[in-house]
Amino acid sequence: MRIRALNALLTWGLLTSASAFATTYDLSANGDTVVQEYVQPEAAVHAEQDETLLDVALRYRMGQMEIVRLNQKVDRWHVKKGELVRLANRRILPDTPHEGITLNLSEYRMYYYPPGGRQVMSFAHGIGRQDWKTPLGKTKIIKKVKDPSWHPPESIRREHAAMGDPLPEVVPPGPHNPLGAYALYLNLPGDYRIHGTDIDKIYGIGMQITHGCVRMYPEDIEALYRHAEVGTPVYIVKQPIKVGWLDNTLYIEAHPDLEGEEMSQDQRYAFALDLIRKATQEEMPDFDQKALNQALHVLDGEPTPIYERLPSLEQEQPAAMPREAGGAGSGSGSGSPGGYYHGS
């Protein structure tokens, strides 16, 4: 516990000046799919004042459910001044091509791969609720609009009218427009968009509450709007369990089921085992059973190490060869064996 507390305090020194915008990660040259923002494995901050977890999430551009899962013993609505709050640090990239945009609905998070293949940007987002599900599959951006007007569909107008909150036929641009200041239109039937949010619903980022669109923080949608061009591919997936490598260690990341869906523990375990076998290329890998069970029970979205493999000969050789041997065999250390779990 003392070591964990020390790590948290050391990391806190790094986080106090953290950017309030989307996190950009460098992609590994050897194919590792676990990305990391801070040096310490565990990232945390002390609450600046009496506040809520939602306030901390907004400050660090995390989604509401994301920060709640990481802090299951912290009162969502009353974080005391000085109380330690865990933040996301490591993430496992979804199993999709490393191009364009990936929306992993299960973790309420987006991954954007700028052209060049060297980095990935990550953003929190909200998704469609149980009766207005965000569709899955591959699509693309077909239109970009700044300061969009919202024309609520008749079905949504009826819903709001029944709740005593009638909507006009057109909501003009402005702070109370649910689309926010930017919208990226997707090539899907039903007018689905990736868009910003109005000031009334900013704490709903990272929740399952929209009518099917993907909702982002104002600063994040502005950044995505600037970077993503018309024609950018968009992969919409649902991957509650992911595995990935970092420095010859295999990690697993597990998230709860979305509203209206249910996977039993046996199903979750079998699914995780299939991913582990695929990543290790072993029929019965000797993984850490206790760590796997804990990750599948807690479901906090924190990547957990479960398996370690021997480094390849090319990775070991530079450290083992004496300096006077010259340049022969002094590779970059990127020749790791196959079995990486990613979609590129």
Tab-separated table of C-alpha atoms in Angstrom:
chain	number	residue	atom	x	y	z
A	1	MET	CA	0.000	0.000	0.000
A	2	ARG	CA	2.861	2.406	0.743
A	3	ILE	CA	4.370	1.785	-2.682
A	4	ARG	CA	1.017	2.390	-4.378
A	5	ALA	CA	0.537	5.595	-2.413
A	6	LEU	CA	4.028	6.775	-3.325
A	7	ASN	CA	3.412	6.032	-6.986
A	8	ALA	CA	0.180	7.992	-6.827
A	9	LEU	CA	1.888	10.967	-5.209
A	10	LEU	CA	4.711	10.946	-7.735
A	11	THR	CA	2.217	10.791	-10.571
A	12	TRP	CA	0.174	13.572	-9.011
A	13	GLY	CA	3.126	15.886	-9.511
A	14	LEU	CA	2.960	15.150	-13.229
A	15	LEU	CA	-0.799	15.465	-13.472
A	16	THR	CA	-1.234	18.825	-11.810
A	17	SER	CA	-0.131	20.457	-15.056
A	18	ALA	CA	-1.911	17.986	-17.332
A	19	SER	CA	-3.569	19.271	-20.466
A	20	ALA	CA	-7.339	19.504	-20.380
A	21	PHE	CA	-7.567	18.307	-23.957
A	22	ALA	CA	-7.570	14.895	-25.577
A	23	THR	CA	-4.643	12.642	-24.860
A	24	THR	CA	-2.281	11.844	-27.726
A	25	TYR	CA	-0.261	8.634	-27.465
A	26	ASP	CA	2.751	7.574	-29.514
A	27	LEU	CA	2.215	4.208	-31.173
A	28	SER	CA	4.790	1.508	-30.544
A	29	ALA	CA	7.178	0.704	-33.365
A	30	ASN	CA	7.084	-3.008	-32.476
A	31	GLY	CA	3.318	-3.397	-32.576
A	32	ASP	CA	2.501	-3.149	-28.854
A	33	THR	CA	-1.135	-2.154	-28.421
A	34	VAL	CA	-1.102	-0.919	-24.829
A	35	VAL	CA	-0.564	2.837	-24.780
A	36	GLN	CA	0.432	4.818	-21.712
A	37	GLU	CA	0.386	8.515	-20.873
A	38	TYR	CA	2.321	8.755	-17.588
A	39	VAL	CA	5.479	7.002	-16.385
A	40	GLN	CA	3.875	5.565	-13.263
A	41	PRO	CA	1.455	2.665	-13.919
A	42	GLU	CA	-1.176	4.204	-11.641
A	43	ALA	CA	-2.263	7.788	-12.213
A	44	ALA	CA	-4.105	9.763	-9.552
A	45	VAL	CA	-4.791	13.284	-8.329
A	46	HIS	CA	-5.908	14.803	-5.070
A	47	ALA	CA	-9.222	16.648	-5.289
A	48	GLU	CA	-8.593	20.377	-5.419
A	49	GLN	CA	-11.694	21.116	-3.337
A	50	ASP	CA	-14.930	19.487	-2.238
A	51	GLU	CA	-16.368	18.459	-5.589
A	52	THR	CA	-17.859	15.533	-7.519
A	53	LEU	CA	-16.219	12.846	-9.599
A	54	LEU	CA	-17.944	14.466	-12.574
A	55	ASP	CA	-15.981	17.663	-11.958
A	56	VAL	CA	-12.715	15.731	-11.978
A	57	ALA	CA	-13.779	13.843	-15.112
A	58	LEU	CA	-14.522	17.114	-16.900
A	59	ARG	CA	-11.153	18.567	-15.898
A	60	TYR	CA	-9.256	15.581	-17.308
A	61	ARG	CA	-11.621	14.899	-20.234
A	62	MET	CA	-12.698	11.505	-18.925
A	63	GLY	CA	-16.193	10.121	-19.279
A	64	GLN	CA	-18.550	9.849	-16.311
A	65	MET	CA	-18.814	6.048	-16.245
A	66	GLU	CA	-15.073	5.745	-16.847
A	67	ILE	CA	-14.077	7.708	-13.754
A	68	VAL	CA	-16.825	6.106	-11.638
A	69	ARG	CA	-15.571	2.601	-12.516
A	70	LEU	CA	-12.011	3.522	-11.580
A	71	ASN	CA	-13.152	4.945	-8.237
A	72	GLN	CA	-15.771	2.482	-7.051
A	73	LYS	CA	-15.140	3.306	-3.374
A	74	VAL	CA	-15.383	7.077	-3.870
A	75	ASP	CA	-18.716	8.890	-3.510
A	76	ARG	CA	-19.608	10.082	-7.003
A	77	TRP	CA	-21.374	13.166	-5.664
A	78	HIS	CA	-19.069	14.105	-2.781
A	79	VAL	CA	-15.324	13.949	-3.237
A	80	LYS	CA	-13.635	15.569	-0.268
A	81	LYS	CA	-10.821	18.068	-0.722
A	82	GLY	CA	-7.526	16.182	-0.787
A	83	GLU	CA	-9.166	12.799	-1.475
A	84	LEU	CA	-7.248	10.641	-3.940
A	85	VAL	CA	-8.991	10.078	-7.284
A	86	ARG	CA	-7.709	7.523	-9.791
A	87	LEU	CA	-7.401	8.567	-13.417
A	88	ALA	CA	-7.016	6.533	-16.579
A	89	ASN	CA	-3.413	6.077	-17.682
A	90	ARG	CA	-2.922	2.915	-19.731
A	91	ARG	CA	-5.365	1.910	-22.456
A	92	ILE	CA	-5.535	-1.092	-24.750
A	93	LEU	CA	-6.277	-0.127	-28.328
A	94	PRO	CA	-9.414	-1.741	-29.763
A	95	ASP	CA	-9.056	-4.580	-32.258
A	96	THR	CA	-9.660	-2.496	-35.383
A	97	PRO	CA	-7.492	-1.123	-38.196
A	98	HIS	CA	-5.217	1.663	-36.978
A	99	GLU	CA	-6.694	4.240	-39.304
A	100	GLY	CA	-9.408	6.854	-39.128
A	101	ILE	CA	-11.735	6.734	-36.122
A	102	THR	CA	-12.713	3.835	-33.874
A	103	LEU	CA	-15.655	4.192	-31.499
A	104	ASN	CA	-15.627	1.463	-28.855
A	105	LEU	CA	-19.094	1.786	-27.387
A	106	SER	CA	-18.322	-0.546	-24.483
A	107	GLU	CA	-15.784	1.880	-22.998
A	108	TYR	CA	-17.463	5.123	-24.110
A	109	ARG	CA	-14.226	6.094	-25.823
A	110	MET	CA	-13.005	7.077	-29.261
A	111	TYR	CA	-9.612	6.530	-30.876
A	112	TYR	CA	-8.518	8.703	-33.789
A	113	TYR	CA	-5.437	7.722	-35.807
A	114	PRO	CA	-4.049	10.761	-37.663
A	115	PRO	CA	-2.435	10.088	-41.042
A	116	GLY	CA	1.149	8.939	-40.690
A	117	GLY	CA	0.557	5.934	-38.433
A	118	ARG	CA	2.645	7.145	-35.503
A	119	GLN	CA	0.073	8.422	-33.002
A	120	VAL	CA	-3.439	7.926	-31.701
A	121	MET	CA	-5.687	10.497	-30.024
A	122	SER	CA	-8.242	9.359	-27.457
A	123	PHE	CA	-11.517	11.071	-26.535
A	124	ALA	CA	-14.394	10.304	-24.162
A	125	HIS	CA	-17.873	10.238	-25.684
A	126	GLY	CA	-21.508	9.461	-24.937
A	127	ILE	CA	-23.517	6.857	-26.867
A	128	GLY	CA	-27.099	5.850	-27.654
A	129	ARG	CA	-29.265	4.578	-24.843
A	130	GLN	CA	-30.903	1.155	-24.814
A	131	ASP	CA	-33.891	2.139	-26.987
A	132	TRP	CA	-31.854	4.356	-29.349
A	133	LYS	CA	-28.762	2.224	-29.902
A	134	THR	CA	-25.747	3.552	-31.778
A	135	PRO	CA	-25.329	1.239	-34.820
A	136	LEU	CA	-22.258	-0.963	-35.253
A	137	GLY	CA	-20.121	-1.422	-38.348
A	138	LYS	CA	-17.825	0.474	-40.672
A	139	THR	CA	-18.862	3.834	-42.092
A	140	LYS	CA	-17.208	7.164	-42.905
A	141	ILE	CA	-17.546	10.910	-42.434
A	142	ILE	CA	-19.570	12.376	-45.294
A	143	LYS	CA	-20.069	15.953	-44.097
A	144	LYS	CA	-18.677	18.440	-41.573
A	145	VAL	CA	-20.765	21.337	-40.248
A	146	LYS	CA	-19.740	24.157	-37.937
A	147	ASP	CA	-22.530	25.706	-35.810
A	148	PRO	CA	-25.163	23.224	-36.987
A	149	SER	CA	-28.879	23.696	-36.514
A	150	TRP	CA	-30.763	20.748	-35.069
A	151	HIS	CA	-33.952	19.501	-36.688
A	152	PRO	CA	-35.340	17.086	-34.078
A	153	PRO	CA	-37.065	14.062	-35.643
A	154	GLU	CA	-40.769	13.761	-34.992
A	155	SER	CA	-40.184	10.747	-32.725
A	156	ILE	CA	-37.927	12.795	-30.452
A	157	ARG	CA	-40.336	15.719	-30.447
A	158	ARG	CA	-43.155	13.403	-29.351
A	159	GLU	CA	-40.974	11.984	-26.586
A	160	HIS	CA	-40.102	15.439	-25.268
A	161	ALA	CA	-43.702	16.626	-25.532
A	162	ALA	CA	-44.841	13.655	-23.429
A	163	MET	CA	-42.362	14.756	-20.728
A	164	GLY	CA	-43.639	18.326	-20.774
A	165	ASP	CA	-40.578	19.609	-22.618
A	166	PRO	CA	-41.774	20.481	-26.143
A	167	LEU	CA	-39.128	21.063	-28.793
A	168	PRO	CA	-39.283	23.491	-31.708
A	169	GLU	CA	-39.006	22.198	-35.260
A	170	VAL	CA	-35.551	23.762	-35.501
A	171	VAL	CA	-33.057	24.465	-32.706
A	172	PRO	CA	-30.664	27.198	-33.919
A	173	PRO	CA	-26.920	27.230	-33.174
A	174	GLY	CA	-26.024	28.353	-29.677
A	175	PRO	CA	-25.090	27.162	-26.190
A	176	HIS	CA	-28.320	25.182	-25.766
A	177	ASN	CA	-28.129	23.353	-29.101
A	178	PRO	CA	-27.678	19.620	-28.336
A	179	LEU	CA	-25.319	19.270	-31.316
A	180	GLY	CA	-22.863	21.767	-29.896
A	181	ALA	CA	-20.658	23.844	-32.166
A	182	TYR	CA	-19.416	21.082	-34.490
A	183	ALA	CA	-20.924	18.006	-36.138
A	184	LEU	CA	-19.432	15.221	-38.260
A	185	TYR	CA	-22.126	13.407	-40.237
A	186	LEU	CA	-21.778	9.646	-40.766
A	187	ASN	CA	-22.756	7.644	-43.833
A	188	LEU	CA	-25.519	5.787	-41.998
A	189	PRO	CA	-29.289	5.814	-42.467
A	190	GLY	CA	-30.954	7.870	-39.760
A	191	ASP	CA	-28.784	11.004	-39.692
A	192	TYR	CA	-26.197	9.769	-37.170
A	193	ARG	CA	-23.472	12.216	-36.164
A	194	ILE	CA	-20.427	12.676	-34.002
A	195	HIS	CA	-21.070	16.045	-32.397
A	196	GLY	CA	-20.499	18.299	-29.419
A	197	THR	CA	-22.884	19.000	-26.579
A	198	ASP	CA	-24.894	21.806	-25.074
A	199	ILE	CA	-23.979	23.329	-21.739
A	200	ASP	CA	-26.931	21.555	-20.081
A	201	LYS	CA	-25.653	18.039	-20.803
A	202	ILE	CA	-21.894	18.349	-20.511
A	203	TYR	CA	-21.775	15.962	-17.544
A	204	GLY	CA	-23.445	13.288	-19.657
A	205	ILE	CA	-20.290	12.613	-21.659
A	206	GLY	CA	-19.278	9.008	-21.145
A	207	MET	CA	-22.799	7.725	-20.563
A	208	GLN	CA	-25.435	5.786	-22.492
A	209	ILE	CA	-27.957	8.605	-22.858
A	210	THR	CA	-28.130	9.897	-26.448
A	211	HIS	CA	-30.644	9.170	-29.216
A	212	GLY	CA	-27.974	7.195	-31.068
A	213	CYS	CA	-25.457	9.911	-31.917
A	214	VAL	CA	-21.982	10.140	-30.406
A	215	ARG	CA	-21.586	13.153	-28.116
A	216	MET	CA	-18.234	14.719	-27.150
A	217	TYR	CA	-16.841	17.471	-24.955
A	218	PRO	CA	-16.792	20.868	-26.755
A	219	GLU	CA	-12.984	21.098	-26.863
A	220	ASP	CA	-12.644	17.506	-28.042
A	221	ILE	CA	-15.107	17.752	-30.923
A	222	GLU	CA	-13.377	20.942	-32.022
A	223	ALA	CA	-10.024	19.113	-32.135
A	224	LEU	CA	-11.529	16.160	-34.004
A	225	TYR	CA	-13.306	18.516	-36.424
A	226	ARG	CA	-9.976	20.148	-37.269
A	227	HIS	CA	-8.151	16.851	-37.808
A	228	ALA	CA	-10.650	14.423	-39.366
A	229	GLU	CA	-11.476	15.084	-43.015
A	230	VAL	CA	-14.519	14.109	-45.036
A	231	GLY	CA	-14.011	10.512	-46.125
A	232	THR	CA	-12.289	9.456	-42.885
A	233	PRO	CA	-13.265	5.831	-42.118
A	234	VAL	CA	-15.168	5.233	-38.886
A	235	TYR	CA	-15.306	1.840	-37.159
A	236	ILE	CA	-18.089	1.476	-34.573
A	237	VAL	CA	-17.463	-1.571	-32.386
A	238	LYS	CA	-18.499	-3.068	-29.086
A	239	GLN	CA	-15.493	-4.617	-27.339
A	240	PRO	CA	-16.045	-4.872	-23.565
A	241	ILE	CA	-12.920	-7.043	-23.193
A	242	LYS	CA	-9.600	-6.247	-24.870
A	243	VAL	CA	-6.099	-7.683	-24.617
A	244	GLY	CA	-2.804	-6.178	-25.733
A	245	TRP	CA	0.950	-6.312	-25.327
A	246	LEU	CA	3.327	-3.870	-23.661
A	247	ASP	CA	7.009	-4.759	-23.273
A	248	ASN	CA	6.382	-8.523	-23.583
A	249	THR	CA	3.607	-8.427	-20.971
A	250	LEU	CA	0.033	-9.212	-21.956
A	251	TYR	CA	-2.670	-7.037	-20.391
A	252	ILE	CA	-6.423	-7.464	-20.218
A	253	GLU	CA	-8.962	-4.651	-19.925
A	254	ALA	CA	-12.579	-5.415	-19.013
A	255	HIS	CA	-15.663	-3.172	-18.953
A	256	PRO	CA	-19.230	-3.793	-17.731
A	257	ASP	CA	-22.003	-4.658	-20.161
A	258	LEU	CA	-23.989	-1.848	-21.688
A	259	GLU	CA	-27.510	-1.180	-20.490
A	260	GLY	CA	-29.918	-3.826	-21.746
A	261	GLU	CA	-27.178	-6.393	-22.343
A	262	GLU	CA	-25.874	-9.098	-20.057
A	263	MET	CA	-22.911	-11.453	-20.254
A	264	SER	CA	-22.526	-14.103	-17.578
A	265	GLN	CA	-19.224	-14.548	-15.775
A	266	ASP	CA	-18.734	-17.873	-17.551
A	267	GLN	CA	-19.298	-16.237	-20.938
A	268	ARG	CA	-16.989	-13.377	-20.020
A	269	TYR	CA	-14.261	-15.798	-18.935
A	270	ALA	CA	-14.576	-17.929	-22.087
A	271	PHE	CA	-14.408	-14.825	-24.275
A	272	ALA	CA	-11.329	-13.556	-22.427
A	273	LEU	CA	-9.617	-16.939	-22.727
A	274	ASP	CA	-10.144	-16.938	-26.500
A	275	LEU	CA	-8.494	-13.531	-26.715
A	276	ILE	CA	-5.564	-14.684	-24.579
A	277	ARG	CA	-5.030	-17.762	-26.750
A	278	LYS	CA	-5.101	-15.667	-29.878
A	279	ALA	CA	-2.620	-13.159	-28.478
A	280	THR	CA	-0.167	-15.738	-27.113
A	281	GLN	CA	-0.633	-18.311	-29.874
A	282	GLU	CA	-0.783	-20.969	-27.181
A	283	GLU	CA	-3.556	-23.500	-26.634
A	284	MET	CA	-3.244	-23.290	-22.832
A	285	PRO	CA	-1.109	-20.276	-21.879
A	286	ASP	CA	0.266	-20.139	-18.346
A	287	PHE	CA	-1.409	-16.842	-17.403
A	288	ASP	CA	-2.130	-15.332	-13.994
A	289	GLN	CA	-5.515	-16.860	-13.190
A	290	LYS	CA	-6.052	-14.727	-10.081
A	291	ALA	CA	-5.357	-11.483	-11.918
A	292	LEU	CA	-7.691	-12.456	-14.749
A	293	ASN	CA	-10.510	-13.331	-12.363
A	294	GLN	CA	-10.062	-10.051	-10.525
A	295	ALA	CA	-10.156	-8.016	-13.744
A	296	LEU	CA	-13.320	-9.779	-14.907
A	297	HIS	CA	-14.941	-9.267	-11.509
A	298	VAL	CA	-14.075	-5.618	-10.864
A	299	LEU	CA	-14.633	-4.464	-14.469
A	300	ASP	CA	-12.974	-1.109	-13.827
A	301	GLY	CA	-11.433	-0.728	-17.282
A	302	GLU	CA	-7.889	-0.702	-15.905
A	303	PRO	CA	-5.434	-2.773	-18.016
A	304	THR	CA	-4.204	-5.639	-15.820
A	305	PRO	CA	-1.034	-7.698	-16.504
A	306	ILE	CA	-1.799	-11.415	-16.785
A	307	TYR	CA	0.986	-13.024	-18.802
A	308	GLU	CA	4.668	-12.498	-19.545
A	309	ARG	CA	6.580	-13.955	-22.460
A	310	LEU	CA	10.310	-14.271	-23.014
A	311	PRO	CA	11.758	-11.494	-25.157
A	312	SER	CA	12.870	-12.468	-28.630
A	313	LEU	CA	16.553	-13.035	-29.397
A	314	GLU	CA	16.675	-9.743	-31.285
A	315	GLN	CA	15.435	-7.935	-28.183
A	316	GLU	CA	17.989	-9.606	-25.895
A	317	GLN	CA	20.977	-9.370	-28.218
A	318	PRO	CA	21.869	-5.655	-27.927
A	319	ALA	CA	22.113	-5.870	-24.125
A	320	ALA	CA	24.038	-9.145	-24.202
A	321	MET	CA	26.691	-8.286	-26.797
A	322	PRO	CA	29.905	-6.608	-25.575
A	323	ARG	CA	30.537	-3.083	-26.824
A	324	GLU	CA	33.705	-4.076	-28.720
A	325	ALA	CA	31.692	-6.427	-30.915
A	326	GLY	CA	30.780	-3.434	-33.064
A	327	GLY	CA	27.527	-2.906	-34.912
A	328	ALA	CA	26.828	-6.487	-35.901
A	329	GLY	CA	23.568	-7.630	-34.388
A	330	SER	CA	22.786	-4.300	-32.744
A	331	GLY	CA	19.171	-4.233	-33.869
A	332	SER	CA	16.471	-1.863	-32.694
A	333	GLY	CA	14.791	-4.467	-30.533
A	334	SER	CA	11.601	-4.462	-32.586
A	335	GLY	CA	11.684	-8.047	-33.808
A	336	SER	CA	9.153	-9.454	-31.361
A	337	PRO	CA	7.330	-12.632	-32.341
A	338	GLY	CA	3.825	-12.477	-33.722
A	339	GLY	CA	0.573	-12.776	-31.852
A	340	TYR	CA	-0.117	-9.102	-31.219
A	341	TYR	CA	-3.811	-8.495	-30.736
A	342	HIS	CA	-4.679	-5.591	-32.961
A	343	GLY	CA	-6.527	-5.008	-36.165
A	344	SER	CA	-3.956	-3.214	-38.282
